[in-house]
Short mmCIF file of C-alpha atoms in Angstrom, two decimals:
data_model
loop_
_atom_site.label_atom_id
_atom_site.label_comp_id
_atom_site.label_asym_id
_atom_site.label_seq_id
_atom_site.Cartn_x
_atom_site.Cartn_y
_atom_site.Cartn_z
CA UNK A 1 -69.47 -17.92 -14.83
CA UNK A 2 -66.33 -16.99 -16.77
CA UNK A 3 -65.10 -13.40 -16.37
CA UNK A 4 -66.44 -10.98 -18.93
CA UNK A 5 -63.89 -9.95 -21.52
CA UNK A 6 -63.12 -6.26 -21.68
CA UNK A 7 -62.76 -4.32 -24.85
CA UNK A 8 -59.22 -4.75 -26.10
CA UNK A 9 -56.83 -1.83 -25.88
CA UNK A 10 -53.71 -1.42 -27.94
CA UNK A 11 -50.28 -1.66 -26.25
CA UNK A 12 -49.75 2.10 -26.73
CA UNK A 13 -52.84 2.76 -24.62
CA UNK A 14 -51.55 0.38 -21.98
CA UNK A 15 -48.28 2.29 -21.82
CA UNK A 16 -50.14 5.57 -21.47
CA UNK A 17 -52.08 4.10 -18.56
CA UNK A 18 -48.81 3.16 -16.87
CA UNK A 19 -47.52 6.70 -17.05
CA UNK A 20 -50.79 8.03 -15.68
CA UNK A 21 -50.25 5.63 -12.80
CA UNK A 22 -46.94 7.34 -12.05
CA UNK A 23 -48.80 10.67 -11.88
CA UNK A 24 -50.94 9.22 -9.10
CA UNK A 25 -47.84 8.71 -6.95
CA UNK A 26 -46.11 12.05 -7.49
CA UNK A 27 -45.84 13.95 -4.26
CA UNK A 28 -45.89 10.78 -2.18
CA UNK A 29 -42.79 9.01 -3.52
CA UNK A 30 -39.51 9.79 -5.22
CA UNK A 31 -39.50 8.95 -8.93
CA UNK A 32 -37.09 6.05 -8.33
CA UNK A 33 -39.70 4.38 -6.10
CA UNK A 34 -42.63 4.58 -8.53
CA UNK A 35 -41.80 1.39 -10.36
CA UNK A 36 -41.87 -0.78 -7.26
CA UNK A 37 -45.39 0.28 -6.34
CA UNK A 38 -46.72 0.28 -9.88
CA UNK A 39 -45.05 -2.87 -11.22
CA UNK A 40 -46.13 -4.90 -8.20
CA UNK A 41 -49.75 -4.01 -8.92
CA UNK A 42 -49.30 -4.60 -12.66
CA UNK A 43 -47.90 -8.02 -11.82
CA UNK A 44 -50.94 -8.78 -9.65
CA UNK A 45 -53.22 -7.69 -12.50
CA UNK A 46 -51.28 -9.84 -14.96
CA UNK A 47 -51.27 -13.08 -12.94
CA UNK A 48 -54.98 -12.67 -12.29
CA UNK A 49 -55.64 -12.06 -16.01
CA UNK A 50 -53.43 -14.95 -17.13
CA UNK A 51 -55.22 -17.30 -14.75
CA UNK A 52 -58.63 -16.02 -15.90
CA UNK A 53 -57.62 -16.60 -19.54
CA UNK A 54 -56.57 -20.16 -18.75
CA UNK A 55 -59.65 -20.72 -16.59
CA UNK A 56 -61.92 -19.70 -19.45
CA UNK A 57 -60.18 -22.11 -21.83
CA UNK A 58 -60.35 -24.92 -19.27
CA UNK A 59 -64.05 -24.39 -18.60
CA UNK A 60 -64.80 -24.46 -22.34
CA UNK A 61 -62.90 -27.75 -22.68
CA UNK A 62 -64.72 -29.34 -19.74
CA UNK A 63 -68.15 -28.33 -21.05
CA UNK A 64 -67.32 -29.52 -24.55
CA UNK A 65 -66.10 -32.83 -23.17
CA UNK A 66 -69.38 -33.32 -21.28
CA UNK A 67 -70.15 -35.55 -18.31
CA UNK A 68 -69.07 -32.99 -15.73
CA UNK A 69 -71.44 -31.72 -13.04
CA UNK A 70 -71.41 -28.02 -12.19
CA UNK A 71 -69.80 -28.78 -8.82
CA UNK A 72 -67.06 -30.89 -10.47
CA UNK A 73 -66.39 -28.12 -12.97
CA UNK A 74 -66.02 -25.53 -10.20
CA UNK A 75 -63.69 -27.82 -8.23
CA UNK A 76 -61.55 -28.51 -11.29
CA UNK A 77 -61.35 -24.82 -12.12
CA UNK A 78 -59.78 -24.20 -8.71
CA UNK A 79 -57.29 -27.07 -9.01
CA UNK A 80 -53.86 -25.48 -8.68
CA UNK A 81 -52.10 -28.04 -10.89
CA UNK A 82 -54.33 -27.16 -13.84
CA UNK A 83 -52.53 -23.80 -13.97
CA UNK A 84 -49.01 -24.46 -12.73
CA UNK A 85 -48.73 -27.39 -15.15
CA UNK A 86 -49.17 -24.88 -17.98
CA UNK A 87 -46.63 -22.42 -16.60
CA UNK A 88 -49.32 -20.14 -15.16
CA UNK A 89 -49.32 -18.91 -11.57
CA UNK A 90 -52.24 -19.96 -9.40
CA UNK A 91 -53.88 -17.03 -7.60
CA UNK A 92 -56.17 -17.90 -4.68
CA UNK A 93 -59.61 -16.22 -4.76
CA UNK A 94 -58.94 -13.63 -2.05
CA UNK A 95 -55.74 -12.51 -3.82
CA UNK A 96 -57.21 -12.04 -7.29
CA UNK A 97 -57.36 -8.63 -8.87
CA UNK A 98 -61.13 -8.53 -8.71
CA UNK A 99 -61.04 -8.88 -4.91
CA UNK A 100 -58.45 -6.10 -4.56
CA UNK A 101 -60.46 -3.90 -6.95
CA UNK A 102 -63.64 -4.31 -4.89
CA UNK A 103 -61.67 -3.26 -1.80
CA UNK A 104 -60.37 -0.19 -3.67
CA UNK A 105 -63.93 0.75 -4.64
CA UNK A 106 -65.06 0.40 -1.05
CA UNK A 107 -67.57 -2.27 -2.08
CA UNK A 108 -66.49 -4.65 0.68
CA UNK A 109 -65.35 -4.27 4.27
CA UNK A 110 -62.02 -5.53 5.51
CA UNK A 111 -58.43 -4.39 5.96
CA UNK A 112 -57.06 -1.21 4.41
CA UNK A 113 -56.43 -1.27 0.68
CA UNK A 114 -52.68 -1.40 1.41
CA UNK A 115 -53.18 -4.32 3.75
CA UNK A 116 -55.33 -6.12 1.17
CA UNK A 117 -52.64 -5.76 -1.51
CA UNK A 118 -49.85 -6.95 0.79
CA UNK A 119 -51.96 -9.95 1.81
CA UNK A 120 -52.57 -10.77 -1.86
CA UNK A 121 -48.84 -10.66 -2.60
CA UNK A 122 -48.08 -12.95 0.32
CA UNK A 123 -50.79 -15.42 -0.71
CA UNK A 124 -49.47 -15.61 -4.28
CA UNK A 125 -45.97 -16.34 -2.97
CA UNK A 126 -47.31 -19.10 -0.72
CA UNK A 127 -49.05 -20.85 -3.62
CA UNK A 128 -46.12 -20.35 -6.04
CA UNK A 129 -42.77 -21.24 -4.42
CA UNK A 130 -40.73 -19.79 -7.30
CA UNK A 131 -41.96 -16.31 -6.30
CA UNK A 132 -41.14 -16.54 -2.60
CA UNK A 133 -39.50 -13.44 -1.11
CA UNK A 134 -39.73 -11.59 -4.44
CA UNK A 135 -43.09 -9.76 -4.58
CA UNK A 136 -43.31 -6.28 -3.00
CA UNK A 137 -45.18 -6.06 0.28
CA UNK A 138 -44.86 -2.32 0.72
CA UNK A 139 -48.41 -1.12 0.24
CA UNK A 140 -49.43 -0.97 3.90
CA UNK A 141 -46.27 0.91 4.90
CA UNK A 142 -47.98 4.29 5.08
CA UNK A 143 -45.73 5.77 2.38
CA UNK A 144 -48.76 6.17 0.10
CA UNK A 145 -52.14 7.12 1.51
CA UNK A 146 -55.12 4.81 1.06
CA UNK A 147 -57.00 7.06 -1.35
CA UNK A 148 -54.06 7.33 -3.75
CA UNK A 149 -53.61 3.56 -3.64
CA UNK A 150 -57.30 3.01 -4.31
CA UNK A 151 -57.19 5.44 -7.26
CA UNK A 152 -54.08 3.67 -8.58
CA UNK A 153 -55.80 0.27 -8.45
CA UNK A 154 -58.85 1.64 -10.28
CA UNK A 155 -56.64 3.21 -12.94
CA UNK A 156 -54.65 0.02 -13.51
CA UNK A 157 -57.89 -1.91 -13.85
CA UNK A 158 -58.03 -0.41 -17.35
CA UNK A 159 -55.04 -2.57 -18.38
CA UNK A 160 -56.22 -5.49 -20.50
CA UNK A 161 -54.15 -8.66 -20.66
CA UNK A 162 -56.66 -11.00 -22.28
CA UNK A 163 -55.66 -12.24 -25.73
CA UNK A 164 -55.79 -9.55 -28.37
CA UNK A 165 -54.57 -8.79 -31.87
CA UNK A 166 -51.12 -7.19 -32.01
CA UNK A 167 -49.82 -4.66 -34.53
CA UNK A 168 -48.21 -7.48 -36.53
CA UNK A 169 -51.58 -9.21 -36.96
CA UNK A 170 -50.71 -12.03 -34.59
CA UNK A 171 -52.65 -13.02 -31.52
CA UNK A 172 -50.97 -12.10 -28.26
CA UNK A 173 -51.79 -13.74 -24.96
CA UNK A 174 -51.46 -12.26 -21.48
CA UNK A 175 -47.79 -13.23 -21.15
CA UNK A 176 -46.74 -11.57 -24.42
CA UNK A 177 -48.61 -8.38 -23.60
CA UNK A 178 -47.28 -8.21 -20.06
CA UNK A 179 -43.76 -8.80 -21.32
CA UNK A 180 -44.05 -5.85 -23.71
CA UNK A 181 -45.46 -3.55 -21.06
CA UNK A 182 -42.93 -4.62 -18.42
CA UNK A 183 -39.94 -4.07 -20.72
CA UNK A 184 -41.30 -0.68 -21.79
CA UNK A 185 -41.88 0.41 -18.21
CA UNK A 186 -38.41 -0.63 -17.02
CA UNK A 187 -36.79 1.16 -19.94
CA UNK A 188 -38.77 4.36 -19.36
CA UNK A 189 -37.95 4.39 -15.66
CA UNK A 190 -34.28 3.90 -16.48
CA UNK A 191 -34.53 7.00 -18.69
CA UNK A 192 -36.26 9.05 -15.99
CA UNK A 193 -34.01 7.90 -13.15
CA UNK A 194 -30.63 7.92 -14.87
CA UNK A 195 -27.89 6.31 -12.77
CA UNK A 196 -29.78 7.16 -9.57
CA UNK A 197 -31.96 4.14 -10.29
CA UNK A 198 -29.18 1.93 -8.93
CA UNK A 199 -28.57 -0.01 -12.15
CA UNK A 200 -27.36 0.38 -15.69
CA UNK A 201 -30.24 -0.45 -17.99
CA UNK A 202 -28.92 -2.22 -21.07
CA UNK A 203 -30.46 -0.81 -24.28
CA UNK A 204 -32.61 -3.35 -26.11
CA UNK A 205 -30.58 -3.10 -29.32
CA UNK A 206 -27.33 -3.79 -27.43
CA UNK A 207 -28.84 -6.87 -25.79
CA UNK A 208 -30.11 -8.01 -29.20
CA UNK A 209 -26.63 -7.63 -30.65
CA UNK A 210 -25.03 -9.60 -27.81
CA UNK A 211 -27.52 -12.43 -28.26
CA UNK A 212 -27.27 -12.34 -32.07
CA UNK A 213 -23.51 -12.85 -31.90
CA UNK A 214 -23.45 -15.38 -29.04
CA UNK A 215 -26.36 -17.42 -30.47
CA UNK A 216 -27.44 -19.35 -27.35
CA UNK A 217 -28.97 -22.75 -28.02
CA UNK A 218 -31.39 -25.03 -26.24
CA UNK A 219 -29.75 -27.27 -23.67
CA UNK A 220 -27.09 -24.69 -22.79
CA UNK A 221 -26.33 -22.96 -19.48
CA UNK A 222 -26.60 -19.17 -19.64
CA UNK A 223 -25.08 -16.94 -16.95
CA UNK A 224 -25.20 -13.21 -16.17
CA UNK A 225 -23.20 -12.12 -13.10
CA UNK A 226 -24.77 -8.63 -13.07
CA UNK A 227 -28.24 -9.50 -14.29
CA UNK A 228 -30.18 -6.37 -13.31
CA UNK A 229 -33.84 -6.90 -14.19
CA UNK A 230 -33.08 -9.99 -16.32
CA UNK A 231 -33.28 -8.53 -19.82
CA UNK A 232 -30.38 -10.64 -21.14
CA UNK A 233 -32.18 -13.87 -20.25
CA UNK A 234 -35.43 -12.75 -21.84
CA UNK A 235 -33.72 -11.96 -25.16
CA UNK A 236 -31.73 -15.21 -25.05
CA UNK A 237 -34.91 -17.24 -24.70
CA UNK A 238 -36.62 -15.25 -27.46
CA UNK A 239 -33.67 -15.94 -29.76
CA UNK A 240 -33.80 -19.68 -29.07
CA UNK A 241 -37.55 -19.79 -29.68
CA UNK A 242 -37.39 -17.85 -32.96
CA UNK A 243 -34.65 -20.20 -34.20
CA UNK A 244 -36.72 -23.32 -33.65
CA UNK A 245 -35.42 -24.34 -30.24
CA UNK A 246 -37.24 -25.00 -27.00
CA UNK A 247 -36.77 -21.93 -24.76
CA UNK A 248 -37.78 -23.95 -21.72
CA UNK A 249 -34.79 -26.25 -22.26
CA UNK A 250 -32.23 -23.69 -21.06
CA UNK A 251 -30.61 -23.45 -17.65
CA UNK A 252 -30.45 -19.80 -16.57
CA UNK A 253 -28.20 -18.51 -13.76
CA UNK A 254 -27.86 -14.94 -12.59
CA UNK A 255 -26.77 -12.74 -9.74
CA UNK A 256 -27.72 -9.22 -8.67
CA UNK A 257 -26.55 -7.11 -5.73
CA UNK A 258 -29.47 -4.69 -5.39
CA UNK A 259 -32.40 -6.20 -3.45
CA UNK A 260 -35.21 -4.38 -5.25
CA UNK A 261 -33.64 -5.05 -8.66
CA UNK A 262 -33.21 -8.73 -7.72
CA UNK A 263 -36.93 -8.87 -6.94
CA UNK A 264 -37.80 -7.08 -10.19
CA UNK A 265 -35.71 -9.65 -12.07
CA UNK A 266 -37.71 -12.48 -10.48
CA UNK A 267 -40.98 -10.85 -11.53
CA UNK A 268 -39.73 -10.01 -15.03
CA UNK A 269 -38.51 -13.56 -15.67
CA UNK A 270 -41.69 -15.05 -14.21
CA UNK A 271 -43.76 -12.88 -16.54
CA UNK A 272 -41.77 -14.14 -19.54
CA UNK A 273 -41.98 -17.75 -18.39
CA UNK A 274 -38.23 -18.01 -17.75
CA UNK A 275 -37.18 -20.26 -14.89
CA UNK A 276 -33.95 -18.88 -13.45
CA UNK A 277 -31.64 -19.48 -10.52
CA UNK A 278 -30.75 -16.01 -9.25
CA UNK A 279 -29.14 -17.29 -6.09
CA UNK A 280 -30.54 -17.56 -2.59
CA UNK A 281 -30.23 -13.84 -2.01
CA UNK A 282 -29.06 -10.61 -3.65
CA UNK A 283 -25.28 -10.60 -3.23
CA UNK A 284 -21.98 -9.14 -4.41
CA UNK A 285 -20.65 -11.23 -7.31
CA UNK A 286 -16.98 -10.74 -6.39
CA UNK A 287 -17.23 -11.43 -2.65
CA UNK A 288 -20.27 -13.70 -2.40
CA UNK A 289 -20.57 -15.73 -5.59
CA UNK A 290 -23.98 -17.43 -5.58
CA UNK A 291 -22.87 -19.98 -8.21
CA UNK A 292 -19.33 -20.95 -7.18
CA UNK A 293 -19.21 -24.22 -9.12
CA UNK A 294 -20.99 -23.07 -12.28
CA UNK A 295 -19.42 -23.58 -15.70
CA UNK A 296 -21.59 -21.87 -18.31
CA UNK A 297 -21.81 -22.32 -22.06
CA UNK A 298 -22.84 -18.71 -22.58
CA UNK A 299 -21.95 -15.74 -20.38
CA UNK A 300 -23.44 -12.34 -21.17
CA UNK A 301 -23.35 -9.22 -19.04
CA UNK A 302 -23.44 -5.45 -18.85
CA UNK A 303 -21.61 -4.88 -15.55
CA UNK A 304 -21.31 -1.36 -14.08
CA UNK A 305 -18.60 0.57 -15.93
CA UNK A 306 -15.34 1.56 -14.24
CA UNK A 307 -16.52 0.97 -10.66
CA UNK A 308 -13.83 1.71 -8.07
CA UNK A 309 -15.49 0.49 -4.86
CA UNK A 310 -15.69 -3.19 -5.80
CA UNK A 311 -13.66 -4.50 -2.85
CA UNK A 312 -10.54 -5.32 -4.83
CA UNK A 313 -8.27 -4.66 -1.85
CA UNK A 314 -9.79 -7.74 -0.17
CA UNK A 315 -9.33 -10.03 -3.19
CA UNK A 316 -5.68 -9.61 -4.10
CA UNK A 317 -4.88 -13.35 -4.19
CA UNK A 318 -8.18 -14.55 -5.66
CA UNK A 319 -7.90 -17.67 -7.83
CA UNK A 320 -9.90 -15.97 -10.58
CA UNK A 321 -7.05 -13.57 -11.38
CA UNK A 322 -5.30 -15.98 -13.74
CA UNK A 323 -4.10 -13.21 -16.08
CA UNK A 324 -3.10 -10.72 -13.40
CA UNK A 325 -4.51 -8.94 -10.37
CA UNK A 326 -7.00 -6.26 -11.48
CA UNK A 327 -6.43 -2.74 -10.13
CA UNK A 328 -8.21 -1.84 -6.92
CA UNK A 329 -9.51 1.35 -8.53
CA UNK A 330 -11.30 -0.23 -11.52
CA UNK A 331 -13.31 -3.47 -11.75
CA UNK A 332 -13.33 -3.84 -15.56
CA UNK A 333 -10.69 -6.56 -15.66
CA UNK A 334 -12.10 -8.18 -12.55
CA UNK A 335 -15.40 -8.61 -14.40
CA UNK A 336 -13.64 -10.05 -17.46
CA UNK A 337 -11.63 -12.55 -15.44
CA UNK A 338 -14.62 -13.54 -13.31
CA UNK A 339 -16.53 -14.37 -16.48
CA UNK A 340 -13.58 -16.28 -17.93
CA UNK A 341 -13.54 -18.37 -14.75
CA UNK A 342 -17.18 -19.30 -15.41
CA UNK A 343 -16.67 -20.55 -18.98
CA UNK A 344 -17.20 -24.22 -19.70
CA UNK A 345 -14.92 -25.90 -22.26
CA UNK A 346 -15.82 -24.26 -25.60
CA UNK A 347 -17.85 -21.63 -23.72
CA UNK A 348 -18.27 -18.08 -24.99
CA UNK A 349 -18.88 -14.71 -23.37
CA UNK A 350 -20.14 -11.29 -24.46
CA UNK A 351 -19.47 -8.32 -22.20
CA UNK A 352 -20.37 -4.63 -22.41
CA UNK A 353 -17.54 -2.45 -21.09
CA UNK A 354 -16.31 1.13 -21.30
CA UNK A 355 -14.08 1.96 -24.26
CA UNK A 356 -11.15 2.54 -21.94
CA UNK A 357 -10.94 -1.19 -21.29
CA UNK A 358 -9.63 -1.68 -24.84
CA UNK A 359 -6.55 0.51 -24.42
CA UNK A 360 -5.90 1.32 -20.75
CA UNK A 361 -2.44 0.50 -19.40
CA UNK A 362 -2.94 1.83 -15.90
CA UNK A 363 -2.23 -0.35 -12.86
CA UNK A 364 -1.34 -3.40 -14.92
CA UNK A 365 -4.47 -3.47 -17.10
CA UNK A 366 -2.35 -3.51 -20.26
CA UNK A 367 -0.45 -6.57 -19.00
CA UNK A 368 -3.72 -8.41 -18.19
CA UNK A 369 -5.10 -7.60 -21.64
CA UNK A 370 -1.88 -8.81 -23.30
CA UNK A 371 -2.00 -12.10 -21.37
CA UNK A 372 -5.64 -12.67 -22.39
CA UNK A 373 -4.87 -11.97 -26.05
CA UNK A 374 -1.78 -14.17 -26.06
CA UNK A 375 -3.82 -17.00 -24.52
CA UNK A 376 -6.14 -16.62 -27.52
CA UNK A 377 -9.25 -15.90 -25.45
CA UNK A 378 -10.30 -12.70 -27.22
CA UNK A 379 -12.43 -13.50 -30.28
CA UNK A 380 -14.28 -10.34 -31.35
CA UNK A 381 -14.15 -6.65 -30.45
CA UNK A 382 -16.98 -4.30 -31.44
CA UNK A 383 -16.84 -0.51 -31.08
CA UNK A 384 -20.37 0.79 -30.46
CA UNK A 385 -21.83 4.14 -31.55
CA UNK A 386 -22.32 6.85 -28.97
CA UNK A 387 -25.60 7.83 -27.27
CA UNK A 388 -26.87 4.26 -26.94
CA UNK A 389 -27.18 4.27 -23.17
CA UNK A 390 -29.85 6.11 -21.24
CA UNK A 391 -27.97 6.05 -17.94
CA UNK A 392 -24.39 6.92 -18.93
CA UNK A 393 -22.61 8.90 -21.64
CA UNK A 394 -19.44 6.80 -21.32
CA UNK A 395 -18.56 5.35 -24.77
CA UNK A 396 -18.92 1.57 -24.77
CA UNK A 397 -17.68 -1.50 -26.61
CA UNK A 398 -18.39 -5.22 -26.71
CA UNK A 399 -15.85 -7.90 -25.81
CA UNK A 400 -16.46 -11.46 -27.03
CA UNK A 401 -14.35 -14.18 -25.47
CA UNK A 402 -14.13 -17.81 -26.60
CA UNK A 403 -12.61 -20.65 -24.61
CA UNK A 404 -10.65 -22.93 -26.94
CA UNK A 405 -10.94 -20.57 -29.92
CA UNK A 406 -9.62 -22.22 -33.07
CA UNK A 407 -8.86 -25.47 -31.24
CA UNK A 408 -11.82 -27.36 -29.76
CA UNK A 409 -14.40 -24.55 -29.83
CA UNK A 410 -17.51 -25.25 -31.89
CA UNK A 411 -18.43 -21.57 -31.87
CA UNK A 412 -15.30 -20.35 -33.69
CA UNK A 413 -13.67 -22.60 -36.27
CA UNK A 414 -10.23 -22.10 -37.82
CA UNK A 415 -9.51 -18.73 -36.24
CA UNK A 416 -6.70 -19.63 -33.88
CA UNK A 417 -4.48 -16.61 -33.30
CA UNK A 418 -6.92 -14.13 -34.88
CA UNK A 419 -9.27 -11.45 -33.55
CA UNK A 420 -12.18 -9.95 -35.50
CA UNK A 421 -12.44 -6.17 -35.14
CA UNK A 422 -15.72 -4.43 -36.04
CA UNK A 423 -16.13 -0.66 -36.03
CA UNK A 424 -19.85 0.11 -35.65
CA UNK A 425 -19.44 3.68 -34.41
CA UNK A 426 -21.23 5.18 -37.40
CA UNK A 427 -24.23 2.86 -37.20
CA UNK A 428 -27.66 3.37 -35.66
CA UNK A 429 -30.38 5.99 -35.87
CA UNK A 430 -31.66 8.62 -33.45
CA UNK A 431 -34.80 7.43 -31.63
CA UNK A 432 -35.13 10.91 -30.17
CA UNK A 433 -32.99 13.99 -29.64
CA UNK A 434 -30.58 12.27 -27.24
CA UNK A 435 -30.85 8.51 -27.74
CA UNK A 436 -29.50 6.29 -30.51
CA UNK A 437 -30.41 2.66 -31.33
CA UNK A 438 -29.09 0.04 -33.73
CA UNK A 439 -31.46 -1.13 -36.47
CA UNK A 440 -32.54 -4.74 -36.87
CA UNK A 441 -30.79 -4.88 -40.25
CA UNK A 442 -27.52 -3.67 -38.71
CA UNK A 443 -27.77 -6.18 -35.86
CA UNK A 444 -28.74 -9.25 -37.89
CA UNK A 445 -27.34 -8.65 -41.37
CA UNK A 446 -24.48 -6.19 -41.20
CA UNK A 447 -22.84 -7.27 -37.93
CA UNK A 448 -24.42 -10.68 -37.26
CA UNK A 449 -23.79 -12.11 -40.72
CA UNK A 450 -20.22 -10.77 -40.72
CA UNK A 451 -19.52 -12.53 -37.42
CA UNK A 452 -21.12 -15.77 -38.60
CA UNK A 453 -18.99 -15.74 -41.76
CA UNK A 454 -15.82 -15.08 -39.75
CA UNK A 455 -16.70 -17.83 -37.28
CA UNK A 456 -17.03 -20.28 -40.16
CA UNK A 457 -20.65 -21.12 -39.43
CA UNK A 458 -22.14 -23.48 -41.96
CA UNK A 459 -24.08 -21.66 -44.67
CA UNK A 460 -22.78 -18.23 -43.69
CA UNK A 461 -20.62 -17.76 -46.77
CA UNK A 462 -17.00 -16.59 -47.00
CA UNK A 463 -15.62 -13.84 -44.77
CA UNK A 464 -13.92 -10.78 -46.25
CA UNK A 465 -12.28 -7.78 -44.60
CA UNK A 466 -14.14 -4.53 -45.31
CA UNK A 467 -12.04 -1.35 -44.97
CA UNK A 468 -13.51 0.97 -42.39
CA UNK A 469 -15.82 -1.74 -40.98
CA UNK A 470 -14.18 -5.07 -40.17
CA UNK A 471 -10.82 -6.84 -40.26
CA UNK A 472 -9.47 -10.13 -38.96
CA UNK A 473 -6.09 -9.34 -37.38
CA UNK A 474 -3.41 -11.82 -36.33
CA UNK A 475 -1.86 -11.76 -32.87
CA UNK A 476 1.38 -10.53 -34.46
CA UNK A 477 -0.41 -7.48 -35.83
CA UNK A 478 -2.08 -6.88 -32.46
CA UNK A 479 1.34 -7.11 -30.79
CA UNK A 480 2.60 -4.39 -33.14
CA UNK A 481 -0.17 -2.19 -31.72
CA UNK A 482 1.00 -3.02 -28.17
CA UNK A 483 -2.13 -5.13 -27.59
CA UNK A 484 -4.50 -2.20 -27.79
CA UNK A 485 -7.87 -3.62 -28.97
CA UNK A 486 -9.59 -0.51 -30.31
CA UNK A 487 -11.18 -1.54 -33.67
CA UNK A 488 -10.45 1.82 -35.29
CA UNK A 489 -6.73 1.04 -35.17
CA UNK A 490 -7.16 -2.02 -37.35
CA UNK A 491 -10.06 -1.52 -39.75
CA UNK A 492 -8.64 1.61 -41.40
CA UNK A 493 -10.87 3.94 -43.40
CA UNK A 494 -13.64 3.02 -45.79
CA UNK A 495 -12.65 2.83 -49.44
CA UNK A 496 -13.89 5.75 -51.48
CA UNK A 497 -15.82 4.57 -54.51
CA UNK A 498 -15.01 6.17 -57.86
CA UNK A 499 -17.80 8.31 -59.27
CA UNK A 500 -17.96 7.81 -63.05
CA UNK A 501 -19.62 11.21 -63.39
CA UNK A 502 -17.03 12.99 -61.27
CA UNK A 503 -14.81 15.72 -62.78
CA UNK A 504 -11.25 14.50 -63.60
CA UNK A 505 -8.66 15.70 -61.08
CA UNK A 506 -6.54 17.55 -63.68
CA UNK A 507 -9.57 19.41 -65.03
CA UNK A 508 -10.72 20.31 -61.53
CA UNK A 509 -7.29 21.76 -60.63
CA UNK A 510 -7.20 23.84 -63.83
CA UNK A 511 -10.74 25.15 -63.27
CA UNK A 512 -10.10 26.05 -59.63
CA UNK A 513 -6.79 27.78 -60.55
CA UNK A 514 -8.57 30.04 -63.02
CA UNK A 515 -11.30 30.77 -60.46
CA UNK A 516 -8.72 31.59 -57.77
CA UNK A 517 -6.90 34.07 -60.08
CA UNK A 518 -10.22 35.75 -60.91
CA UNK A 519 -10.96 36.14 -57.21
CA UNK A 520 -7.49 37.59 -56.57
CA UNK A 521 -8.12 40.15 -59.35
CA UNK A 522 -11.49 41.08 -57.88
CA UNK A 523 -9.87 41.43 -54.47
CA UNK A 524 -7.30 43.88 -55.84
CA UNK A 525 -10.04 45.91 -57.54
CA UNK A 526 -12.08 46.15 -54.33
CA UNK A 527 -8.98 47.20 -52.38
CA UNK A 528 -8.43 50.15 -54.77
CA UNK A 529 -12.08 51.21 -54.39
CA UNK A 530 -11.72 51.20 -50.60
CA UNK A 531 -8.49 53.29 -50.81
CA UNK A 532 -10.21 55.86 -53.03
CA UNK A 533 -13.18 56.15 -50.66
CA UNK A 534 -10.89 56.56 -47.66
CA UNK A 535 -8.96 59.31 -49.52
CA UNK A 536 -12.14 61.35 -49.83
CA UNK A 537 -12.87 61.28 -46.10
#
C-alpha cells in the first residue's frame, strides 16, 4: 500500500520546525554542532520521502499498465535501478524514515535510537556509492541522550517533502523543497555561528551575481577550490537550467579542507541532484591539490579572506606563482594565481576577495597585481556594498579574470587592454538591522546587463560608461593609477541632473545674502539685550 500523504505544510513552517529541532539539542551540544545532527536526520527524512514519492508514481504506472501480479509489483517497487535511474537514492527498508520513527516511538525492539540512525546512514551509503564516507554516523556517540534523539526524530517527522504547491503557484517536488530548506538552514547556522563555524558562508545574492556575470553553460567544467557546502555549484546549475540548458551536462569539481563541511557539501549537492567530484578526501588546496591536471572553463570561489597560515613558506618555488611569489602572511594572491593556473584556454574566473587585494602593495602584492594586469588577465572589478556577509565585516570585492581576453576568448570580445570597473557600493537593501543583500534587479539588469554589453554579447546592446557606476579603463589609465584596481578611482562621481524647478544660482545667492544680513542684525539686537540684563544684575 502506498504511504499516506500528509497534509502539506508551507516552507515557512518547515523552517520553523528546523529551529525547534535546534532547541531540542541545546544543553547537549555547542551551537556549531547542531547542524550536523539535524541535517543528517533531515537528509534521511528527505531521501525516504523522495523514494516514497517515486514509489507511488511507479506503482500507479504499473497498475495502469496492467498485467502485473501483486508479487511482481512489490518486487519491482524494491528494484534499486528504478530509483537510481531517475536520480533518486534507494533506501533499503530497514533504513527508511518510517523504521527509524518507529524505533524513536518505542514501537519496536532493537538497538538504541542512536544505533538505529547510524545503521540507517551506513546502509544508505552502501546502496548509493556516491554518498560513501559522507553521511554522519554520530548518533550513537553518547553526545546526545536517547530521549532527546527520539524527541528530535518525532519533531522532524512533521517535515513534509511530498509534492506541494509553492508560493509562486508551481508544484514543488521533494528535491526542490529539500533544497530550499537545506540552503535556509545552512545560511541561518552561518549567521548564528559567525566565523567559529569554520567556513565563510557566501551570501546568496553574491553567489547569484558571480554566476550571472560568469554565465556557465552546459558542457563546461566548473571548479571551486574552496567550495564550502557547495552553494556555488547549486547556483551554477540553476542558472544553466533557467537558461534552457541541461544542468546534468556539467562537470563539477571542488575541494574543501574541513571534513564536516566536505561531508555537508556532498549531502547538499546530492539533494540538488548535482554530481560533483570533490576529491578523494578533504584536503588543503595549496598543498594537496585534489585535481592537479584540471583545466576548467569556469572557476568561481569565495576563499577565506586574508589568511596568514596558508603554508606559503613551504611553497616558495611553486610553479603556480607565474606572476610572483605571494607573501607568506597573506594568501589572497596565492588564491588568484592558483585559480589562474586552473583556467582552460578562454576560461574565466570570478573570485570574492577582501578590498585590500585591489590596492595592497605589501610584500610584492602590487608587483603581482601589475603583472596580472599587464598580461591582460583582469577583465572586471566590482566593488560590493558593505554588510553583505554574515561571518565577516571585512569589505569585499569581486575579481573577474579572463584567459585570452580580447584575443581568442569567446566570453569577452574586443576588449583587449581594457578593464571594466563597477562601483556597486551604494546598492542593495537591508534584510534586517545588520545584513544587506543585492536585489534581483540589481544583479540581473543593472550589473548583469552592463557586463553583457561590455563583453559584446550578442543582443546585449551597446555599452556606455556611466559616471559614478561603471567605466571601461585602458591599461594606460590603470598604469597612471599605479595599477590600483579600486573601482572608485575610475568611475568618478554620478552626474547631477538639472532640476527644471530648481532656483537659479544667482537668485539663491541674493536671497541667502539678504537672509544672512537679517540674521546678523538680529544677533546684534540680542547681544544688546543680554548686555542690558547683565548690567541690572
